[in-house]
Amino acid sequence: MSKSSSEAARARALRIAIGKFSLIKAHPGRFTFLCALGVFLILLIATKSLPYALAPYDPDLALRLNSSNPAALIAKAERLRVQLWNLNQGSRATSGDADVSLDTISSLPPAQQAEIPESLERSRLRDGIRSLALRALERDPLNATAFRLLGEIADTPDRARVLMREAVRRSQRDAVAQFWLLNDSFLRNDFKSALGHAEILLQSHPKLSVYVFSYLTLLAEDPEGRRFLLPRLARAPAWRPHFFEVLPRNMQKADTPATLMLALKGTANPLTASEVAPYLDALIAKNLIDVAYNAWLQFLPPTELETVSQITHPNFEREPSGLAFDWRVHPGVNASVEFVPIERGHAMYFHLGEGRIQFPDVKQFVLFSAGSYRIEGKLKGRITGKRGLRWQMRCAHGTQRVIGETEQLVGRSEQWRNFGFSFDVPHTDECKGQMLRLYHDARSPSEEFVSGEVRFAELRLTRLDVPPSPAEATENTAPPGPGASASTVGWTSIITPMR
C-alpha cells in the first residue's frame, strides 16, 4: 500500500470518528440514556442471572454478587452440611478406633464417663446451615431443599418430621427427605406411610432400590406390614419383578417369599415364572432342593400338576418356563434351540451354524432318591466336529460330581436312533438333588468348531434297582442286587460316523 493511500484511510477513519462524536454532541440525552441502560443491564445480569450460574461452583462469589440469591444460599448450606457430615463420621471413626486397643487397657479400672458437649465446630456448622436455609426461604418459600436441610439439623425427631414432610410436599423427588421419612415411618410402625415413601423412591430414584427393598423385605416379614404390602404387590407394580429378585438375598425368615407368593397365587396378577425363579434358585444354592421342589409344585397349574413326572416335560411338548425343575435354556452363540412338533409328538431341535459356536446351556434340576437309574431317548440328525454332544447327570450341590453321561454324540443319522445312559445316585448330602444337562463337550476353543442340526425326543426314566417293600426288607436284610451303572454299563454309539 502506498503512502498516499494509507494517509487517505487514516483521514477517512478520522472523519467517521468526528461524525460519531458530532452525533453524540447533537443527542447527548439519548447517549446518556443508552449508557445508563447498558450499565443497568450489566448490573442486572451480574446480580440476578450470574449468581444462579455460579452457585454450584462458587457459592461464595455468587453471594458476593447477590447476598440473597436462594440458589447460592442453598449451595453454601450444602457445603456446610458436607463438612458437618464429615465431622460426625470422623467422630464415629475415632470412637470406633478407640474400641480397638491393646489387651492391657481392658484390665485397667473403668473411668467415670463424662458427658461430652457438642463441639464448637459442630455447633458453628449447624448454626450456619440454619441461617442460610432460613434466608433462602425468605426469598423462595417453596424451596424443598431448605426445609430438608432444616430437618436434618432439627433438635427433635418431631421437629425433623414436620420439616421433612414440608420438604416432600414441595418436591417429592428429594431423596434424602423421602428416605428419612421412610425410615421414620417404619420405626413408628406406620407401614402404610412407609410403603408410600418407598414407592416414590422406587419411581424417582431407581438406583436406590437396593436400599428401599431392604425396608420392603422387613414389611414382608412383619404380619402387620404384610397386610399393606400384599394389596400393592397384587396390582403388579413395575418394581415387583426386581423386588422378588432381591427378596431371597434380603430375607431373614426362610418362609417369607413362599408366604408372599402363595398369597398372590389367587389374585388377578399371579406371579410369573421369572418372579418365582430367584426363590427356587436360592433354595437350591443352599442345598434345600427338596424344599424348592415342593415350592415349585405349589405354583404349577392344576393341569400340569396332574401330569408331573420325575423329569418335567420329557417329550418337550411345552415351551420351557425357565424354572429350575423345568427345562431351562440359556441362549448360545451361533447356535439356536427350540421346541418343535414332529411326526408323533414334539422334539428339542438344535441348529448349529458353521464355524465356532457356544452351545446353548440346557439343563433341568431333578429330585431322585438314592439308587440306580437309566435315561433313554431318541435322536436323529447330523453333528460335524472334533467333539460331540453329551447328556449328563450331575449332583446339584458341592462339587457337582458327574454320576453318569453318554458317550459323545457325533456323526449322522437320517433315522431315529435310541440313546441312553445309566447312573447311580449316591446317598450323600451333595446329591440330595441332581441336574440333568445337555452340553457340547469342547475342551478348548479350537474344539468349539461344530456344525449340523439334531433333534431329541421321548426321554424315559427307568429305576434299575426297585427298592423292596417294607415286608420284603424285614424278611431279607441283604441289599438288592446291583443295577447297571455308568461305571459298569458302557453307552454304545448310535449315530453312524461321518465318512
GROMACS .gro file of C-alpha atoms in nm:
model
  499
    1MET     CA    1   0.000   0.000   0.000
    2SER     CA    2   0.138   0.342  -0.097
    3LYS     CA    3   0.192   0.626   0.146
    4SER     CA    4  -0.084   0.832  -0.008
    5SER     CA    5  -0.343   0.552   0.025
    6SER     CA    6  -0.262   0.491   0.392
    7GLU     CA    7  -0.295   0.859   0.469
    8ALA     CA    8  -0.631   0.859   0.290
    9ALA     CA    9  -0.751   0.567   0.505
   10ARG     CA   10  -0.647   0.744   0.826
   11ALA     CA   11  -0.824   1.058   0.714
   12ARG     CA   12  -1.139   0.862   0.639
   13ALA     CA   13  -1.134   0.698   0.984
   14LEU     CA   14  -1.083   1.038   1.146
   15ARG     CA   15  -1.383   1.181   0.962
   16ILE     CA   16  -1.601   0.887   1.079
   17ALA     CA   17  -1.493   0.936   1.440
   18ILE     CA   18  -1.562   1.309   1.422
   19GLY     CA   19  -1.901   1.230   1.271
   20LYS     CA   20  -1.993   0.999   1.555
   21PHE     CA   21  -1.873   1.250   1.812
   22SER     CA   22  -2.089   1.506   1.638
   23LEU     CA   23  -2.389   1.273   1.679
   24ILE     CA   24  -2.316   1.243   2.049
   25LYS     CA   25  -2.296   1.620   2.077
   26ALA     CA   26  -2.614   1.653   1.879
   27HIS     CA   27  -2.808   1.398   2.102
   28PRO     CA   28  -2.646   1.399   2.448
   29GLY     CA   29  -2.964   1.284   2.621
   30ARG     CA   30  -3.001   0.979   2.404
   31PHE     CA   31  -2.634   0.889   2.458
   32THR     CA   32  -2.667   0.922   2.835
   33PHE     CA   33  -2.982   0.706   2.835
   34LEU     CA   34  -2.814   0.429   2.634
   35CYS     CA   35  -2.511   0.428   2.862
   36ALA     CA   36  -2.730   0.409   3.171
   37LEU     CA   37  -2.933   0.128   3.017
   38GLY     CA   38  -2.616  -0.068   2.938
   39VAL     CA   39  -2.485  -0.028   3.293
   40PHE     CA   40  -2.825  -0.135   3.432
   41LEU     CA   41  -2.834  -0.448   3.218
   42ILE     CA   42  -2.481  -0.540   3.318
   43LEU     CA   43  -2.567  -0.499   3.687
   44LEU     CA   44  -2.891  -0.694   3.641
   45ILE     CA   45  -2.707  -0.986   3.485
   46ALA     CA   46  -2.431  -0.971   3.745
   47THR     CA   47  -2.672  -0.970   4.042
   48LYS     CA   48  -2.960  -1.182   3.914
   49SER     CA   49  -2.864  -1.433   3.645
   50LEU     CA   50  -2.492  -1.476   3.705
   51PRO     CA   51  -2.526  -1.588   4.073
   52TYR     CA   52  -2.750  -1.877   3.963
   53ALA     CA   53  -2.482  -1.991   3.720
   54LEU     CA   54  -2.202  -1.951   3.975
   55ALA     CA   55  -2.387  -2.103   4.274
   56PRO     CA   56  -2.299  -2.472   4.212
   57TYR     CA   57  -1.931  -2.396   4.156
   58ASP     CA   58  -1.850  -2.093   4.374
   59PRO     CA   59  -2.134  -2.005   4.611
   60ASP     CA   60  -1.919  -1.753   4.799
   61LEU     CA   61  -1.859  -1.548   4.481
   62ALA     CA   62  -2.228  -1.579   4.394
   63LEU     CA   63  -2.322  -1.444   4.737
   64ARG     CA   64  -2.082  -1.151   4.695
   65LEU     CA   65  -2.271  -1.060   4.380
   66ASN     CA   66  -2.612  -1.115   4.542
   67SER     CA   67  -2.623  -1.189   4.914
   68SER     CA   68  -2.986  -1.305   4.899
   69ASN     CA   69  -2.971  -1.538   4.599
   70PRO     CA   70  -3.153  -1.857   4.715
   71ALA     CA   71  -2.955  -2.092   4.488
   72ALA     CA   72  -2.624  -1.960   4.626
   73LEU     CA   73  -2.753  -1.976   4.984
   74ILE     CA   74  -2.860  -2.339   4.941
   75ALA     CA   75  -2.532  -2.431   4.769
   76LYS     CA   76  -2.336  -2.277   5.058
   77ALA     CA   77  -2.555  -2.460   5.311
   78GLU     CA   78  -2.500  -2.790   5.127
   79ARG     CA   79  -2.123  -2.742   5.155
   80LEU     CA   80  -2.154  -2.679   5.528
   81ARG     CA   81  -2.371  -2.989   5.551
   82VAL     CA   82  -2.095  -3.198   5.392
   83GLN     CA   83  -1.846  -3.058   5.642
   84LEU     CA   84  -2.080  -3.142   5.930
   85TRP     CA   85  -2.134  -3.493   5.796
   86ASN     CA   86  -1.758  -3.549   5.764
   87LEU     CA   87  -1.710  -3.418   6.116
   88ASN     CA   88  -1.971  -3.660   6.252
   89GLN     CA   89  -1.821  -3.950   6.058
   90GLY     CA   90  -1.478  -3.862   6.189
   91SER     CA   91  -1.608  -3.868   6.545
   92ARG     CA   92  -1.761  -4.211   6.492
   93ALA     CA   93  -1.442  -4.341   6.333
   94THR     CA   94  -1.235  -4.208   6.622
   95SER     CA   95  -1.464  -4.367   6.879
   96GLY     CA   96  -1.459  -4.689   6.683
   97ASP     CA   97  -1.081  -4.691   6.668
   98ALA     CA   98  -1.065  -4.630   7.043
   99ASP     CA   99  -1.252  -4.955   7.100
  100VAL     CA  100  -0.975  -5.146   6.923
  101SER     CA  101  -0.689  -5.128   7.168
  102LEU     CA  102  -0.422  -5.330   7.336
  103ASP     CA  103  -0.549  -5.603   7.563
  104THR     CA  104  -0.371  -5.444   7.862
  105ILE     CA  105  -0.605  -5.144   7.858
  106SER     CA  106  -0.911  -5.362   7.916
  107SER     CA  107  -0.763  -5.465   8.254
  108LEU     CA  108  -0.744  -5.107   8.383
  109PRO     CA  109  -1.018  -4.987   8.623
  110PRO     CA  110  -1.310  -4.821   8.443
  111ALA     CA  111  -1.323  -4.442   8.450
  112GLN     CA  112  -1.640  -4.246   8.503
  113GLN     CA  113  -1.772  -4.128   8.168
  114ALA     CA  114  -1.820  -3.754   8.149
  115GLU     CA  115  -2.080  -3.606   7.920
  116ILE     CA  116  -1.905  -3.460   7.616
  117PRO     CA  117  -2.074  -3.140   7.493
  118GLU     CA  118  -2.123  -3.073   7.125
  119SER     CA  119  -1.807  -2.927   6.981
  120LEU     CA  120  -1.792  -2.562   6.889
  121GLU     CA  121  -1.715  -2.652   6.528
  122ARG     CA  122  -2.021  -2.873   6.500
  123SER     CA  123  -2.238  -2.606   6.659
  124ARG     CA  124  -2.098  -2.342   6.423
  125LEU     CA  125  -2.177  -2.555   6.119
  126ARG     CA  126  -2.532  -2.623   6.236
  127ASP     CA  127  -2.596  -2.256   6.301
  128GLY     CA  128  -2.454  -2.170   5.959
  129ILE     CA  129  -2.680  -2.420   5.783
  130ARG     CA  130  -2.985  -2.294   5.974
  131SER     CA  131  -2.911  -1.930   5.893
  132LEU     CA  132  -2.853  -1.995   5.523
  133ALA     CA  133  -3.164  -2.214   5.487
  134LEU     CA  134  -3.388  -1.958   5.660
  135ARG     CA  135  -3.252  -1.677   5.440
  136ALA     CA  136  -3.321  -1.892   5.133
  137LEU     CA  137  -3.680  -1.949   5.244
  138GLU     CA  138  -3.735  -1.575   5.279
  139ARG     CA  139  -3.672  -1.536   4.905
  140ASP     CA  140  -3.801  -1.877   4.793
  141PRO     CA  141  -4.072  -2.016   5.027
  142LEU     CA  142  -4.121  -2.322   4.804
  143ASN     CA  143  -3.760  -2.435   4.829
  144ALA     CA  144  -3.778  -2.803   4.930
  145THR     CA  145  -3.402  -2.836   4.991
  146ALA     CA  146  -3.411  -2.559   5.253
  147PHE     CA  147  -3.678  -2.745   5.452
  148ARG     CA  148  -3.482  -3.068   5.421
  149LEU     CA  149  -3.162  -2.901   5.548
  150LEU     CA  150  -3.351  -2.762   5.846
  151GLY     CA  151  -3.497  -3.106   5.911
  152GLU     CA  152  -3.154  -3.268   5.912
  153ILE     CA  153  -3.028  -3.036   6.187
  154ALA     CA  154  -3.351  -3.029   6.388
  155ASP     CA  155  -3.316  -3.085   6.761
  156THR     CA  156  -3.602  -3.336   6.799
  157PRO     CA  157  -3.745  -3.614   6.580
  158ASP     CA  158  -4.089  -3.449   6.591
  159ARG     CA  159  -3.950  -3.121   6.460
  160ALA     CA  160  -3.746  -3.303   6.197
  161ARG     CA  161  -4.055  -3.497   6.085
  162VAL     CA  162  -4.254  -3.177   6.030
  163LEU     CA  163  -3.975  -3.019   5.826
  164MET     CA  164  -3.913  -3.331   5.618
  165ARG     CA  165  -4.283  -3.354   5.537
  166GLU     CA  166  -4.276  -2.990   5.426
  167ALA     CA  167  -3.980  -3.075   5.203
  168VAL     CA  168  -4.157  -3.362   5.025
  169ARG     CA  169  -4.475  -3.154   4.993
  170ARG     CA  170  -4.273  -2.914   4.781
  171SER     CA  171  -4.070  -3.177   4.594
  172GLN     CA  172  -4.131  -3.550   4.607
  173ARG     CA  173  -3.801  -3.605   4.426
  174ASP     CA  174  -3.597  -3.507   4.733
  175ALA     CA  175  -3.442  -3.848   4.801
  176VAL     CA  176  -3.293  -3.755   5.140
  177ALA     CA  177  -3.624  -3.637   5.280
  178GLN     CA  178  -3.813  -3.934   5.136
  179PHE     CA  179  -3.564  -4.179   5.280
  180TRP     CA  180  -3.571  -4.009   5.620
  181LEU     CA  181  -3.950  -4.033   5.626
  182LEU     CA  182  -3.937  -4.397   5.508
  183ASN     CA  183  -3.710  -4.492   5.796
  184ASP     CA  184  -3.909  -4.282   6.044
  185SER     CA  185  -4.242  -4.433   5.934
  186PHE     CA  186  -4.106  -4.786   5.963
  187LEU     CA  187  -3.970  -4.725   6.313
  188ARG     CA  188  -4.311  -4.588   6.421
  189ASN     CA  189  -4.486  -4.892   6.264
  190ASP     CA  190  -4.667  -4.659   6.023
  191PHE     CA  191  -4.636  -4.920   5.747
  192LYS     CA  192  -4.883  -4.751   5.512
  193SER     CA  193  -4.675  -4.432   5.501
  194ALA     CA  194  -4.352  -4.631   5.476
  195LEU     CA  195  -4.485  -4.812   5.170
  196GLY     CA  196  -4.586  -4.480   5.012
  197HIS     CA  197  -4.240  -4.329   5.059
  198ALA     CA  198  -4.078  -4.649   4.930
  199GLU     CA  199  -4.283  -4.640   4.611
  200ILE     CA  200  -4.195  -4.276   4.545
  201LEU     CA  201  -3.826  -4.355   4.586
  202LEU     CA  202  -3.852  -4.655   4.353
  203GLN     CA  203  -4.016  -4.440   4.086
  204SER     CA  204  -3.799  -4.129   4.118
  205HIS     CA  205  -3.465  -4.284   4.220
  206PRO     CA  206  -3.444  -4.644   4.093
  207LYS     CA  207  -3.071  -4.656   4.175
  208LEU     CA  208  -3.170  -4.657   4.543
  209SER     CA  209  -3.387  -4.967   4.500
  210VAL     CA  210  -3.137  -5.197   4.673
  211TYR     CA  211  -3.184  -4.994   4.995
  212VAL     CA  212  -3.558  -4.947   4.954
  213PHE     CA  213  -3.613  -5.319   4.901
  214SER     CA  214  -3.447  -5.393   5.235
  215TYR     CA  215  -3.732  -5.199   5.400
  216LEU     CA  216  -3.995  -5.373   5.188
  217THR     CA  217  -3.846  -5.707   5.295
  218LEU     CA  218  -3.890  -5.605   5.659
  219LEU     CA  219  -4.250  -5.514   5.579
  220ALA     CA  220  -4.299  -5.856   5.420
  221GLU     CA  221  -4.165  -6.032   5.729
  222ASP     CA  222  -4.395  -5.840   5.965
  223PRO     CA  223  -4.758  -5.967   5.963
  224GLU     CA  224  -4.894  -5.614   6.001
  225GLY     CA  225  -4.662  -5.476   5.733
  226ARG     CA  226  -4.754  -5.762   5.501
  227ARG     CA  227  -5.118  -5.654   5.528
  228PHE     CA  228  -5.029  -5.331   5.344
  229LEU     CA  229  -4.767  -5.477   5.112
  230LEU     CA  230  -4.973  -5.762   4.964
  231PRO     CA  231  -5.250  -5.547   4.806
  232ARG     CA  232  -4.984  -5.334   4.639
  233LEU     CA  233  -4.798  -5.640   4.506
  234ALA     CA  234  -5.128  -5.780   4.380
  235ARG     CA  235  -5.160  -5.480   4.147
  236ALA     CA  236  -4.830  -5.583   3.982
  237PRO     CA  237  -4.633  -5.256   4.008
  238ALA     CA  238  -4.336  -5.213   3.775
  239TRP     CA  239  -4.090  -5.277   4.058
  240ARG     CA  240  -4.241  -5.614   4.162
  241PRO     CA  241  -4.010  -5.838   3.947
  242HIS     CA  242  -3.700  -5.667   4.086
  243PHE     CA  243  -3.836  -5.697   4.440
  244PHE     CA  244  -3.879  -6.074   4.410
  245GLU     CA  245  -3.535  -6.096   4.251
  246VAL     CA  246  -3.361  -5.949   4.556
  247LEU     CA  247  -3.601  -6.082   4.819
  248PRO     CA  248  -3.418  -6.416   4.871
  249ARG     CA  249  -3.095  -6.226   4.941
  250ASN     CA  250  -3.258  -5.985   5.189
  251MET     CA  251  -3.485  -6.224   5.377
  252GLN     CA  252  -3.412  -6.330   5.733
  253LYS     CA  253  -3.707  -6.569   5.753
  254ALA     CA  254  -3.679  -6.851   5.501
  255ASP     CA  255  -4.055  -6.875   5.451
  256THR     CA  256  -4.110  -6.507   5.366
  257PRO     CA  257  -4.105  -6.545   4.984
  258ALA     CA  258  -4.328  -6.851   4.995
  259THR     CA  259  -4.578  -6.671   5.216
  260LEU     CA  260  -4.600  -6.378   4.974
  261MET     CA  261  -4.610  -6.598   4.664
  262LEU     CA  262  -4.888  -6.821   4.792
  263ALA     CA  263  -5.091  -6.516   4.899
  264LEU     CA  264  -5.059  -6.376   4.545
  265LYS     CA  265  -5.140  -6.705   4.375
  266GLY     CA  266  -5.514  -6.646   4.355
  267THR     CA  267  -5.501  -6.277   4.262
  268ALA     CA  268  -5.567  -6.118   3.924
  269ASN     CA  269  -5.189  -6.083   3.875
  270PRO     CA  270  -5.027  -6.406   3.999
  271LEU     CA  271  -4.651  -6.433   3.999
  272THR     CA  272  -4.471  -6.501   3.675
  273ALA     CA  273  -4.205  -6.768   3.631
  274SER     CA  274  -3.931  -6.503   3.632
  275GLU     CA  275  -4.054  -6.382   3.974
  276VAL     CA  276  -4.064  -6.732   4.124
  277ALA     CA  277  -3.729  -6.844   3.980
  278PRO     CA  278  -3.496  -6.645   4.215
  279TYR     CA  279  -3.653  -6.803   4.523
  280LEU     CA  280  -3.618  -7.157   4.389
  281ASP     CA  281  -3.259  -7.088   4.284
  282ALA     CA  282  -3.177  -6.952   4.630
  283LEU     CA  283  -3.313  -7.268   4.796
  284ILE     CA  284  -3.119  -7.490   4.556
  285ALA     CA  285  -2.799  -7.294   4.624
  286LYS     CA  286  -2.850  -7.371   4.995
  287ASN     CA  287  -2.900  -7.741   4.910
  288LEU     CA  288  -3.267  -7.721   5.011
  289ILE     CA  289  -3.363  -7.878   4.683
  290ASP     CA  290  -3.648  -8.079   4.834
  291VAL     CA  291  -3.799  -7.760   4.977
  292ALA     CA  292  -3.752  -7.591   4.639
  293TYR     CA  293  -3.924  -7.883   4.463
  294ASN     CA  294  -4.225  -7.867   4.696
  295ALA     CA  295  -4.245  -7.489   4.647
  296TRP     CA  296  -4.234  -7.536   4.270
  297LEU     CA  297  -4.524  -7.781   4.288
  298GLN     CA  298  -4.731  -7.516   4.466
  299PHE     CA  299  -4.716  -7.288   4.161
  300LEU     CA  300  -4.793  -7.544   3.892
  301PRO     CA  301  -5.129  -7.510   3.717
  302PRO     CA  302  -5.371  -7.794   3.805
  303THR     CA  303  -5.346  -7.939   3.453
  304GLU     CA  304  -4.967  -7.972   3.480
  305LEU     CA  305  -4.978  -8.090   3.840
  306GLU     CA  306  -5.179  -8.393   3.734
  307THR     CA  307  -4.917  -8.499   3.478
  308VAL     CA  308  -4.599  -8.409   3.668
  309SER     CA  309  -4.324  -8.672   3.642
  310GLN     CA  310  -3.969  -8.714   3.767
  311ILE     CA  311  -3.843  -8.548   3.450
  312THR     CA  312  -4.057  -8.247   3.364
  313HIS     CA  313  -4.185  -8.241   3.006
  314PRO     CA  314  -3.970  -8.533   2.887
  315ASN     CA  315  -4.144  -8.514   2.548
  316PHE     CA  316  -4.071  -8.141   2.505
  317GLU     CA  317  -4.440  -8.072   2.448
  318ARG     CA  318  -4.435  -7.727   2.616
  319GLU     CA  319  -4.216  -7.422   2.585
  320PRO     CA  320  -3.979  -7.413   2.884
  321SER     CA  321  -4.087  -7.193   3.174
  322GLY     CA  322  -3.729  -7.123   3.283
  323LEU     CA  323  -3.791  -7.253   3.637
  324ALA     CA  324  -3.536  -7.483   3.796
  325PHE     CA  325  -3.744  -7.802   3.772
  326ASP     CA  326  -3.844  -7.740   3.412
  327TRP     CA  327  -3.619  -7.711   3.109
  328ARG     CA  328  -3.401  -7.404   3.145
  329VAL     CA  329  -3.240  -7.289   2.819
  330HIS     CA  330  -2.983  -7.011   2.806
  331PRO     CA  331  -2.904  -6.886   2.454
  332GLY     CA  332  -2.577  -6.975   2.288
  333VAL     CA  333  -2.371  -6.807   2.017
  334ASN     CA  334  -2.410  -6.917   1.654
  335ALA     CA  335  -2.644  -7.188   1.779
  336SER     CA  336  -3.017  -7.197   1.845
  337VAL     CA  337  -3.263  -7.427   2.022
  338GLU     CA  338  -3.641  -7.453   2.002
  339PHE     CA  339  -3.918  -7.697   2.085
  340VAL     CA  340  -4.081  -7.814   1.760
  341PRO     CA  341  -4.355  -8.060   1.657
  342ILE     CA  342  -4.251  -8.380   1.482
  343GLU     CA  343  -4.438  -8.669   1.317
  344ARG     CA  344  -4.556  -8.809   1.650
  345GLY     CA  345  -4.512  -8.564   1.933
  346HIS     CA  346  -4.251  -8.296   1.988
  347ALA     CA  347  -3.874  -8.264   1.995
  348MET     CA  348  -3.599  -8.032   2.112
  349TYR     CA  349  -3.431  -7.909   1.795
  350PHE     CA  350  -3.079  -7.764   1.777
  351HIS     CA  351  -2.931  -7.580   1.481
  352LEU     CA  352  -2.554  -7.528   1.491
  353GLY     CA  353  -2.412  -7.273   1.248
  354GLU     CA  354  -2.092  -7.304   1.053
  355GLY     CA  355  -1.778  -7.209   1.244
  356ARG     CA  356  -1.718  -7.161   1.613
  357ILE     CA  357  -2.018  -7.186   1.845
  358GLN     CA  358  -2.111  -7.157   2.210
  359PHE     CA  359  -2.364  -7.430   2.272
  360PRO     CA  360  -2.687  -7.326   2.450
  361ASP     CA  361  -2.696  -7.416   2.817
  362VAL     CA  362  -2.978  -7.671   2.854
  363LYS     CA  363  -3.049  -7.818   3.196
  364GLN     CA  364  -3.316  -7.926   3.442
  365PHE     CA  365  -3.294  -7.993   3.815
  366VAL     CA  366  -3.443  -8.325   3.925
  367LEU     CA  367  -3.505  -8.495   4.258
  368PHE     CA  368  -3.422  -8.867   4.256
  369SER     CA  369  -3.376  -9.078   4.567
  370ALA     CA  370  -3.060  -9.282   4.608
  371GLY     CA  371  -3.043  -9.574   4.367
  372SER     CA  372  -2.963  -9.680   4.010
  373TYR     CA  373  -3.140  -9.531   3.710
  374ARG     CA  374  -3.128  -9.521   3.334
  375ILE     CA  375  -3.237  -9.244   3.098
  376GLU     CA  376  -3.312  -9.326   2.735
  377GLY     CA  377  -3.437  -9.122   2.443
  378LYS     CA  378  -3.439  -9.081   2.065
  379LEU     CA  379  -3.243  -8.859   1.832
  380LYS     CA  380  -3.173  -8.800   1.467
  381GLY     CA  381  -2.966  -8.550   1.270
  382ARG     CA  382  -2.604  -8.475   1.198
  383ILE     CA  383  -2.324  -8.329   1.410
  384THR     CA  384  -1.990  -8.249   1.248
  385GLY     CA  385  -1.692  -8.153   1.463
  386LYS     CA  386  -1.399  -8.273   1.670
  387ARG     CA  387  -1.618  -8.316   1.976
  388GLY     CA  388  -1.985  -8.408   2.006
  389LEU     CA  389  -2.276  -8.354   2.246
  390ARG     CA  390  -2.333  -8.532   2.577
  391TRP     CA  391  -2.628  -8.588   2.806
  392GLN     CA  392  -2.504  -8.580   3.164
  393MET     CA  393  -2.631  -8.624   3.518
  394ARG     CA  394  -2.456  -8.438   3.799
  395CYS     CA  395  -2.508  -8.386   4.170
  396ALA     CA  396  -2.671  -8.047   4.226
  397HIS     CA  397  -2.459  -7.927   4.517
  398GLY     CA  398  -2.099  -7.914   4.631
  399THR     CA  399  -1.854  -8.008   4.359
  400GLN     CA  400  -2.145  -8.112   4.133
  401ARG     CA  401  -1.989  -8.452   4.079
  402VAL     CA  402  -2.072  -8.624   3.749
  403ILE     CA  403  -2.256  -8.951   3.819
  404GLY     CA  404  -2.334  -9.054   3.461
  405GLU     CA  405  -2.322  -8.938   3.100
  406THR     CA  406  -2.347  -9.059   2.742
  407GLU     CA  407  -2.059  -9.104   2.506
  408GLN     CA  408  -2.007  -8.820   2.261
  409LEU     CA  409  -2.293  -8.791   2.015
  410VAL     CA  410  -2.131  -8.708   1.683
  411GLY     CA  411  -2.195  -8.821   1.325
  412ARG     CA  412  -2.506  -8.859   1.109
  413SER     CA  413  -2.834  -9.048   1.107
  414GLU     CA  414  -3.140  -8.978   0.894
  415GLN     CA  415  -3.345  -9.223   1.103
  416TRP     CA  416  -3.445  -9.203   1.467
  417ARG     CA  417  -3.189  -9.374   1.690
  418ASN     CA  418  -3.204  -9.472   2.056
  419PHE     CA  419  -2.954  -9.338   2.307
  420GLY     CA  420  -2.924  -9.381   2.680
  421PHE     CA  421  -2.700  -9.379   2.985
  422SER     CA  422  -2.715  -9.522   3.336
  423PHE     CA  423  -2.618  -9.359   3.662
  424ASP     CA  424  -2.612  -9.420   4.035
  425VAL     CA  425  -2.745  -9.157   4.275
  426PRO     CA  426  -2.539  -9.184   4.594
  427HIS     CA  427  -2.685  -9.136   4.939
  428THR     CA  428  -2.484  -8.820   5.010
  429ASP     CA  429  -2.577  -8.468   5.111
  430GLU     CA  430  -2.435  -8.310   4.796
  431CYS     CA  431  -2.650  -8.540   4.582
  432LYS     CA  432  -2.986  -8.479   4.751
  433GLY     CA  433  -3.084  -8.329   4.416
  434GLN     CA  434  -2.941  -8.371   4.069
  435MET     CA  435  -2.902  -8.175   3.748
  436LEU     CA  436  -2.970  -8.322   3.404
  437ARG     CA  437  -2.795  -8.129   3.129
  438LEU     CA  438  -2.710  -8.142   2.760
  439TYR     CA  439  -2.386  -7.978   2.653
  440HIS     CA  440  -2.115  -7.967   2.386
  441ASP     CA  441  -1.807  -8.145   2.517
  442ALA     CA  442  -1.550  -7.895   2.389
  443ARG     CA  443  -1.232  -7.880   2.596
  444SER     CA  444  -1.069  -7.584   2.420
  445PRO     CA  445  -1.170  -7.301   2.183
  446SER     CA  446  -1.037  -7.494   1.886
  447GLU     CA  447  -1.287  -7.774   1.959
  448GLU     CA  448  -1.583  -7.533   1.953
  449PHE     CA  449  -1.598  -7.553   1.574
  450VAL     CA  450  -1.901  -7.771   1.511
  451SER     CA  451  -2.198  -7.763   1.275
  452GLY     CA  452  -2.517  -7.951   1.196
  453GLU     CA  453  -2.864  -7.999   1.337
  454VAL     CA  454  -3.013  -8.258   1.569
  455ARG     CA  455  -3.348  -8.343   1.731
  456PHE     CA  456  -3.401  -8.512   2.069
  457ALA     CA  457  -3.733  -8.668   2.170
  458GLU     CA  458  -3.908  -8.904   2.415
  459LEU     CA  459  -3.685  -8.909   2.721
  460ARG     CA  460  -3.766  -9.202   2.951
  461LEU     CA  461  -3.650  -9.271   3.306
  462THR     CA  462  -3.625  -9.625   3.444
  463ARG     CA  463  -3.544  -9.727   3.801
  464LEU     CA  464  -3.298 -10.017   3.778
  465ASP     CA  465  -3.288 -10.121   4.142
  466VAL     CA  466  -3.650 -10.131   4.255
  467PRO     CA  467  -3.650 -10.072   4.632
  468PRO     CA  468  -3.804 -10.361   4.829
  469SER     CA  469  -4.135 -10.325   5.006
  470PRO     CA  470  -4.125 -10.290   5.388
  471ALA     CA  471  -4.227 -10.657   5.427
  472GLU     CA  472  -3.952 -10.776   5.192
  473ALA     CA  473  -3.699 -10.560   5.370
  474THR     CA  474  -3.794 -10.723   5.700
  475GLU     CA  475  -3.766 -11.079   5.563
  476ASN     CA  476  -3.447 -11.025   5.371
  477THR     CA  477  -3.198 -10.773   5.504
  478ALA     CA  478  -2.950 -10.841   5.225
  479PRO     CA  479  -2.909 -10.545   4.987
  480PRO     CA  480  -3.073 -10.572   4.645
  481GLY     CA  481  -2.868 -10.693   4.353
  482PRO     CA  482  -2.656 -10.428   4.189
  483GLY     CA  483  -2.813 -10.248   3.894
  484ALA     CA  484  -2.639 -10.128   3.584
  485SER     CA  485  -2.448  -9.805   3.642
  486ALA     CA  486  -2.250  -9.557   3.441
  487SER     CA  487  -1.932  -9.720   3.558
  488THR     CA  488  -2.030 -10.077   3.454
  489VAL     CA  489  -2.253 -10.034   3.150
  490GLY     CA  490  -2.092  -9.853   2.861
  491TRP     CA  491  -2.303  -9.649   2.621
  492THR     CA  492  -2.286  -9.770   2.262
  493SER     CA  493  -2.263  -9.504   1.993
  494ILE     CA  494  -2.585  -9.494   1.794
  495ILE     CA  495  -2.502  -9.231   1.532
  496THR     CA  496  -2.341  -9.354   1.213
  497PRO     CA  497  -1.996  -9.192   1.192
  498MET     CA  498  -1.944  -8.932   0.921
  499ARG     CA  499  -1.746  -9.060   0.624
   0.00000   0.00000   0.00000
